[in-house]
PDB file of C-alpha atoms in Angstrom:
ATOM      1  CA  MET P   1     -72.217 106.613 102.520  1.00 52.00           C
ATOM      2  CA  LYS P   2     -72.595 106.834  98.731  1.00 49.00           C
ATOM      3  CA  LYS P   3     -74.393 103.475  98.733  1.00 53.00           C
ATOM      4  CA  ILE P   4     -76.879 104.714 101.332  1.00 52.00           C
ATOM      5  CA  ILE P   5     -77.603 107.876  99.334  1.00 46.00           C
ATOM      6  CA  PHE P   6     -77.907 105.864  96.116  1.00 43.00           C
ATOM      7  CA  ILE P   7     -80.287 103.329  97.707  1.00 47.00           C
ATOM      8  CA  SER P   8     -82.296 106.140  99.306  1.00 45.00           C
ATOM      9  CA  CYS P   9     -82.671 107.846  95.925  1.00 40.00           C
ATOM     10  CA  ILE P  10     -83.801 104.608  94.280  1.00 44.00           C
ATOM     11  CA  LEU P  11     -86.348 103.955  97.034  1.00 40.00           C
ATOM     12  CA  PHE P  12     -87.631 107.533  96.816  1.00 42.00           C
ATOM     13  CA  LEU P  13     -88.014 107.417  93.020  1.00 38.00           C
ATOM     14  CA  SER P  14     -89.686 104.011  93.091  1.00 43.00           C
ATOM     15  CA  SER P  15     -92.159 105.237  95.724  1.00 42.00           C
ATOM     16  CA  ILE P  16     -93.028 108.232  93.531  1.00 39.00           C
ATOM     17  CA  PHE P  17     -93.510 105.888  90.574  1.00 38.00           C
ATOM     18  CA  ALA P  18     -95.691 103.536  92.656  1.00 37.00           C
ATOM     19  CA  VAL P  19     -97.909 106.390  93.864  1.00 37.00           C
ATOM     20  CA  SER P  20     -98.381 107.836  90.373  1.00 37.00           C
ATOM     21  CA  TYR P  21     -99.054 104.368  88.956  1.00 37.00           C
ATOM     22  CA  ALA P  22    -101.594 103.598  91.698  1.00 39.00           C
ATOM     23  CA  GLN P  23    -103.415 106.856  91.034  1.00 48.00           C
ATOM     24  CA  GLY P  24    -103.785 105.966  87.374  1.00 61.00           C
ATOM     25  CA  THR P  25    -104.681 108.411  84.679  1.00 78.00           C
ATOM     26  CA  LYS P  26    -107.987 110.180  84.565  1.00 82.00           C
ATOM     27  CA  PRO P  27    -110.148 109.655  81.495  1.00 92.00           C
ATOM     28  CA  LYS P  28    -110.241 112.075  78.575  1.00 96.00           C
ATOM     29  CA  ILE P  29    -113.610 113.719  78.071  1.00 97.00           C
ATOM     30  CA  ILE P  30    -115.051 115.617  75.128  1.00 96.00           C
ATOM     31  CA  LEU P  31    -117.907 118.012  75.868  1.00 96.00           C
ATOM     32  CA  LEU P  32    -120.604 118.327  73.202  1.00 95.00           C
ATOM     33  CA  ILE P  33    -123.297 120.481  74.779  1.00 95.00           C
ATOM     34  CA  ALA P  34    -125.267 122.740  72.451  1.00 94.00           C
ATOM     35  CA  GLU P  35    -126.255 125.940  74.249  1.00 94.00           C
ATOM     36  CA  GLN P  36    -128.977 128.515  73.734  1.00 91.00           C
ATOM     37  CA  ASN P  37    -128.988 131.613  75.884  1.00 91.00           C
ATOM     38  CA  ILE P  38    -131.954 133.963  76.159  1.00 87.00           C
ATOM     39  CA  GLU P  39    -132.619 135.879  72.924  1.00 83.00           C
ATOM     40  CA  SER P  40    -129.689 134.104  71.214  1.00 86.00           C
ATOM     41  CA  PRO P  41    -129.528 131.359  68.598  1.00 85.00           C
ATOM     42  CA  GLN P  42    -128.448 127.853  69.543  1.00 87.00           C
ATOM     43  CA  TYR P  43    -124.659 127.547  69.612  1.00 84.00           C
ATOM     44  CA  ALA P  44    -122.208 124.621  69.446  1.00 89.00           C
ATOM     45  CA  TRP P  45    -118.425 124.855  69.117  1.00 86.00           C
ATOM     46  CA  TRP P  46    -118.185 121.902  66.710  1.00 85.00           C
ATOM     47  CA  ALA P  47    -120.597 123.581  64.285  1.00 84.00           C
ATOM     48  CA  THR P  48    -118.957 127.011  64.384  1.00 79.00           C
ATOM     49  CA  GLU P  49    -115.324 126.219  65.274  1.00 65.00           C
ATOM     50  CA  ILE P  50    -115.397 128.807  68.041  1.00 71.00           C
ATOM     51  CA  ASP P  51    -114.519 128.009  71.650  1.00 76.00           C
ATOM     52  CA  LEU P  52    -116.448 126.172  74.348  1.00 82.00           C
ATOM     53  CA  SER P  53    -119.770 127.632  75.464  1.00 88.00           C
ATOM     54  CA  ALA P  54    -120.322 129.092  78.941  1.00 90.00           C
ATOM     55  CA  THR P  55    -121.874 125.773  79.969  1.00 94.00           C
ATOM     56  CA  GLU P  56    -118.986 123.671  78.664  1.00 93.00           C
ATOM     57  CA  THR P  57    -116.384 126.053  80.080  1.00 93.00           C
ATOM     58  CA  SER P  58    -117.895 125.774  83.563  1.00 95.00           C
ATOM     59  CA  ILE P  59    -118.132 121.985  83.339  1.00 96.00           C
ATOM     60  CA  ALA P  60    -114.563 121.750  82.024  1.00 95.00           C
ATOM     61  CA  GLN P  61    -113.277 123.919  84.853  1.00 96.00           C
ATOM     62  CA  LYS P  62    -114.795 121.620  87.506  1.00 95.00           C
ATOM     63  CA  LEU P  63    -113.702 118.415  85.776  1.00 95.00           C
ATOM     64  CA  ILE P  64    -110.140 119.691  85.387  1.00 94.00           C
ATOM     65  CA  GLU P  65    -110.113 120.597  89.093  1.00 94.00           C
ATOM     66  CA  ASN P  66    -110.985 116.948  89.745  1.00 92.00           C
ATOM     67  CA  GLY P  67    -108.092 115.755  87.581  1.00 92.00           C
ATOM     68  CA  TYR P  68    -109.953 114.894  84.374  1.00 95.00           C
ATOM     69  CA  GLU P  69    -108.561 115.800  80.968  1.00 96.00           C
ATOM     70  CA  ILE P  70    -110.824 117.798  78.654  1.00 95.00           C
ATOM     71  CA  ILE P  71    -110.315 117.582  74.903  1.00 94.00           C
ATOM     72  CA  GLU P  72    -110.179 121.135  73.593  1.00 91.00           C
ATOM     73  CA  PRO P  73    -111.917 122.214  70.377  1.00 89.00           C
ATOM     74  CA  SER P  74    -108.555 123.206  68.879  1.00 86.00           C
ATOM     75  CA  GLY P  75    -107.449 119.572  69.189  1.00 85.00           C
ATOM     76  CA  VAL P  76    -110.429 118.387  67.144  1.00 86.00           C
ATOM     77  CA  THR P  77    -110.480 121.049  64.410  1.00 82.00           C
ATOM     78  CA  LYS P  78    -108.795 118.862  61.759  1.00 87.00           C
ATOM     79  CA  ILE P  79    -111.227 115.999  62.393  1.00 86.00           C
ATOM     80  CA  ILE P  80    -114.239 118.315  62.044  1.00 84.00           C
ATOM     81  CA  LYS P  81    -112.870 119.862  58.838  1.00 83.00           C
ATOM     82  CA  GLN P  82    -112.384 116.394  57.303  1.00 85.00           C
ATOM     83  CA  ASP P  83    -115.911 115.160  58.107  1.00 81.00           C
ATOM     84  CA  LYS P  84    -118.635 117.755  57.510  1.00 77.00           C
ATOM     85  CA  ALA P  85    -121.198 115.561  59.335  1.00 77.00           C
ATOM     86  CA  PHE P  86    -119.677 116.822  62.581  1.00 82.00           C
ATOM     87  CA  ARG P  87    -120.801 120.376  61.766  1.00 81.00           C
ATOM     88  CA  ASN P  88    -124.406 119.428  62.523  1.00 82.00           C
ATOM     89  CA  LEU P  89    -125.740 121.380  65.502  1.00 83.00           C
ATOM     90  CA  ASP P  90    -127.728 118.367  66.708  1.00 87.00           C
ATOM     91  CA  LEU P  91    -125.151 115.576  66.713  1.00 89.00           C
ATOM     92  CA  SER P  92    -126.630 112.113  67.018  1.00 91.00           C
ATOM     93  CA  GLU P  93    -125.374 109.733  69.667  1.00 94.00           C
ATOM     94  CA  GLY P  94    -123.547 107.751  66.965  1.00 93.00           C
ATOM     95  CA  GLU P  95    -121.866 110.846  65.519  1.00 93.00           C
ATOM     96  CA  SER P  96    -120.784 111.988  68.976  1.00 94.00           C
ATOM     97  CA  ILE P  97    -119.273 108.555  69.716  1.00 94.00           C
ATOM     98  CA  LYS P  98    -117.436 108.619  66.383  1.00 94.00           C
ATOM     99  CA  LEU P  99    -116.085 112.117  67.105  1.00 94.00           C
ATOM    100  CA  GLY P 100    -115.091 110.970  70.590  1.00 93.00           C
ATOM    101  CA  SER P 101    -113.277 107.966  69.157  1.00 94.00           C
ATOM    102  CA  LEU P 102    -111.443 109.994  66.520  1.00 93.00           C
ATOM    103  CA  SER P 103    -110.367 112.522  69.166  1.00 93.00           C
ATOM    104  CA  GLU P 104    -109.201 109.677  71.453  1.00 94.00           C
ATOM    105  CA  ALA P 105    -111.704 110.514  74.190  1.00 95.00           C
ATOM    106  CA  ASP P 106    -112.728 107.943  76.763  1.00 97.00           C
ATOM    107  CA  TYR P 107    -116.108 109.588  77.403  1.00 97.00           C
ATOM    108  CA  VAL P 108    -118.477 111.957  75.617  1.00 97.00           C
ATOM    109  CA  VAL P 109    -120.857 114.313  77.377  1.00 97.00           C
ATOM    110  CA  LEU P 110    -123.632 114.946  74.848  1.00 97.00           C
ATOM    111  CA  GLY P 111    -126.391 117.358  75.706  1.00 97.00           C
ATOM    112  CA  LYS P 112    -128.327 120.606  75.430  1.00 97.00           C
ATOM    113  CA  ALA P 113    -128.431 123.678  77.637  1.00 96.00           C
ATOM    114  CA  ILE P 114    -131.226 126.247  77.394  1.00 96.00           C
ATOM    115  CA  ALA P 115    -131.718 129.477  79.320  1.00 94.00           C
ATOM    116  CA  SER P 116    -135.018 131.284  79.594  1.00 92.00           C
ATOM    117  CA  SER P 117    -136.277 134.384  81.319  1.00 89.00           C
ATOM    118  CA  GLY P 118    -139.086 134.682  83.800  1.00 83.00           C
ATOM    119  CA  SER P 119    -140.835 137.586  85.366  1.00 80.00           C
ATOM    120  CA  LYS P 120    -139.378 140.608  87.086  1.00 81.00           C
ATOM    121  CA  VAL P 121    -138.207 140.211  90.647  1.00 78.00           C
ATOM    122  CA  PRO P 122    -140.805 141.984  92.850  1.00 80.00           C
ATOM    123  CA  GLN P 123    -139.926 145.588  93.702  1.00 81.00           C
ATOM    124  CA  SER P 124    -136.846 145.444  91.478  1.00 80.00           C
ATOM    125  CA  SER P 125    -135.728 146.065  87.916  1.00 83.00           C
ATOM    126  CA  MET P 126    -134.070 142.638  87.825  1.00 85.00           C
ATOM    127  CA  LEU P 127    -135.352 139.696  85.784  1.00 85.00           C
ATOM    128  CA  SER P 128    -135.467 136.065  86.865  1.00 91.00           C
ATOM    129  CA  CYS P 129    -133.449 133.784  84.594  1.00 92.00           C
ATOM    130  CA  PHE P 130    -133.487 130.000  84.504  1.00 95.00           C
ATOM    131  CA  ALA P 131    -131.346 127.360  82.801  1.00 95.00           C
ATOM    132  CA  ASN P 132    -131.841 123.654  82.217  1.00 97.00           C
ATOM    133  CA  ILE P 133    -129.280 121.159  80.960  1.00 97.00           C
ATOM    134  CA  THR P 134    -129.904 117.583  79.893  1.00 97.00           C
ATOM    135  CA  ALA P 135    -126.975 115.348  79.015  1.00 97.00           C
ATOM    136  CA  LYS P 136    -125.782 111.798  78.514  1.00 97.00           C
ATOM    137  CA  LEU P 137    -122.421 110.485  79.680  1.00 97.00           C
ATOM    138  CA  ILE P 138    -121.332 107.968  77.054  1.00 97.00           C
ATOM    139  CA  ARG P 139    -118.394 105.546  77.228  1.00 97.00           C
ATOM    140  CA  VAL P 140    -116.714 105.766  73.811  1.00 97.00           C
ATOM    141  CA  LYS P 141    -115.149 102.294  73.589  1.00 96.00           C
ATOM    142  CA  ASP P 142    -118.510 100.487  73.532  1.00 95.00           C
ATOM    143  CA  GLY P 143    -121.014 103.322  73.028  1.00 95.00           C
ATOM    144  CA  LYS P 144    -122.801 102.582  76.311  1.00 96.00           C
ATOM    145  CA  VAL P 145    -124.671 105.409  78.016  1.00 97.00           C
ATOM    146  CA  ILE P 146    -123.279 105.459  81.556  1.00 95.00           C
ATOM    147  CA  ALA P 147    -125.641 108.107  82.932  1.00 96.00           C
ATOM    148  CA  TYR P 148    -128.527 110.336  81.946  1.00 98.00           C
ATOM    149  CA  LEU P 149    -128.070 113.644  83.725  1.00 97.00           C
ATOM    150  CA  ASP P 150    -129.915 116.898  84.179  1.00 97.00           C
ATOM    151  CA  ALA P 151    -129.260 120.090  86.060  1.00 97.00           C
ATOM    152  CA  SER P 152    -130.838 123.486  86.531  1.00 96.00           C
ATOM    153  CA  GLY P 153    -129.692 126.891  87.636  1.00 95.00           C
ATOM    154  CA  ASN P 154    -131.142 130.335  88.152  1.00 93.00           C
ATOM    155  CA  SER P 155    -130.091 133.934  88.397  1.00 91.00           C
ATOM    156  CA  ALA P 156    -131.532 137.396  88.793  1.00 89.00           C
ATOM    157  CA  HIS P 157    -129.999 140.165  86.720  1.00 88.00           C
ATOM    158  CA  MET P 158    -130.895 143.482  85.117  1.00 86.00           C
ATOM    159  CA  ASP P 159    -129.583 142.252  81.758  1.00 87.00           C
ATOM    160  CA  VAL P 160    -131.415 139.182  80.488  1.00 85.00           C
ATOM    161  CA  ILE P 161    -128.443 137.839  78.468  1.00 87.00           C
ATOM    162  CA  THR P 162    -126.030 138.132  81.388  1.00 90.00           C
ATOM    163  CA  GLY P 163    -128.637 136.612  83.690  1.00 89.00           C
ATOM    164  CA  GLY P 164    -129.065 133.717  81.278  1.00 90.00           C
ATOM    165  CA  LYS P 165    -125.322 133.162  81.181  1.00 93.00           C
ATOM    166  CA  GLU P 166    -125.158 133.147  84.999  1.00 94.00           C
ATOM    167  CA  ALA P 167    -128.038 130.657  85.157  1.00 94.00           C
ATOM    168  CA  LEU P 168    -126.304 128.420  82.590  1.00 95.00           C
ATOM    169  CA  THR P 169    -123.065 128.585  84.577  1.00 95.00           C
ATOM    170  CA  ASN P 170    -124.872 127.663  87.805  1.00 96.00           C
ATOM    171  CA  ALA P 171    -126.553 124.714  86.114  1.00 96.00           C
ATOM    172  CA  ALA P 172    -123.229 123.644  84.589  1.00 96.00           C
ATOM    173  CA  PHE P 173    -121.503 123.522  87.980  1.00 96.00           C
ATOM    174  CA  ASP P 174    -124.328 121.298  89.230  1.00 96.00           C
ATOM    175  CA  LEU P 175    -124.002 119.051  86.172  1.00 97.00           C
ATOM    176  CA  ALA P 176    -120.209 118.810  86.594  1.00 97.00           C
ATOM    177  CA  ILE P 177    -120.702 117.365  90.083  1.00 96.00           C
ATOM    178  CA  LYS P 178    -123.102 114.770  88.681  1.00 97.00           C
ATOM    179  CA  ILE P 179    -120.670 113.887  85.860  1.00 97.00           C
ATOM    180  CA  THR P 180    -117.848 113.428  88.380  1.00 95.00           C
ATOM    181  CA  GLU P 181    -120.045 111.217  90.568  1.00 95.00           C
ATOM    182  CA  ALA P 182    -121.025 109.084  87.548  1.00 95.00           C
ATOM    183  CA  LEU P 183    -117.383 108.737  86.466  1.00 94.00           C
ATOM    184  CA  ASN P 184    -116.312 107.788  89.971  1.00 91.00           C
ATOM    185  CA  LYS P 185    -119.091 105.189  90.134  1.00 91.00           C
ATOM    186  CA  GLU P 186    -118.017 103.925  86.702  1.00 83.00           C
ATOM    187  CA  GLY P 187    -114.481 103.449  87.998  1.00 77.00           C
ATOM    188  CA  GLY P 188    -112.902 106.446  86.289  1.00 46.00           C
ATOM    189  CA  LYS P 189    -111.354 107.622  89.563  1.00 41.00           C
TER     190      LYS P 189
END
């Protein structure tokens, strides 16, 4: 009886190991998307050492839900403090790849997100708000751009800043789907 239990335990543990090995590990991704909301200056966490923007937070949330690992700003703080070139708001592709490599990322999402306001919604005190994001998905190990991506979102809100944030979040969710599709196509399943 003890042998049967022992063999059963070994078979169970080896099946768990086989399943986790077959699933593989998801790639690590660093998000470098500079954001500018309506009536606000352009913002980037690597230049200010604050947290992820609304755009990056929304993208990170969706990628984490799909099993990807996001490199947090707090994990990169020492690297940024050592090399002041990373404090540039407009990181070049080369600088973003270097930062990705130093932070042990597999992929970099480099881009810009901008929100703008439109006209008032007819017969309302709400304003139309729009957001556009352009980004590149870059494989760090060889610096190859895997995908050029764009997304847009909109919102209607009484407060233009809140409306801009909602539009950026909507665009970010759309971009996260496109990033996931590109990673799956790349083989980062």
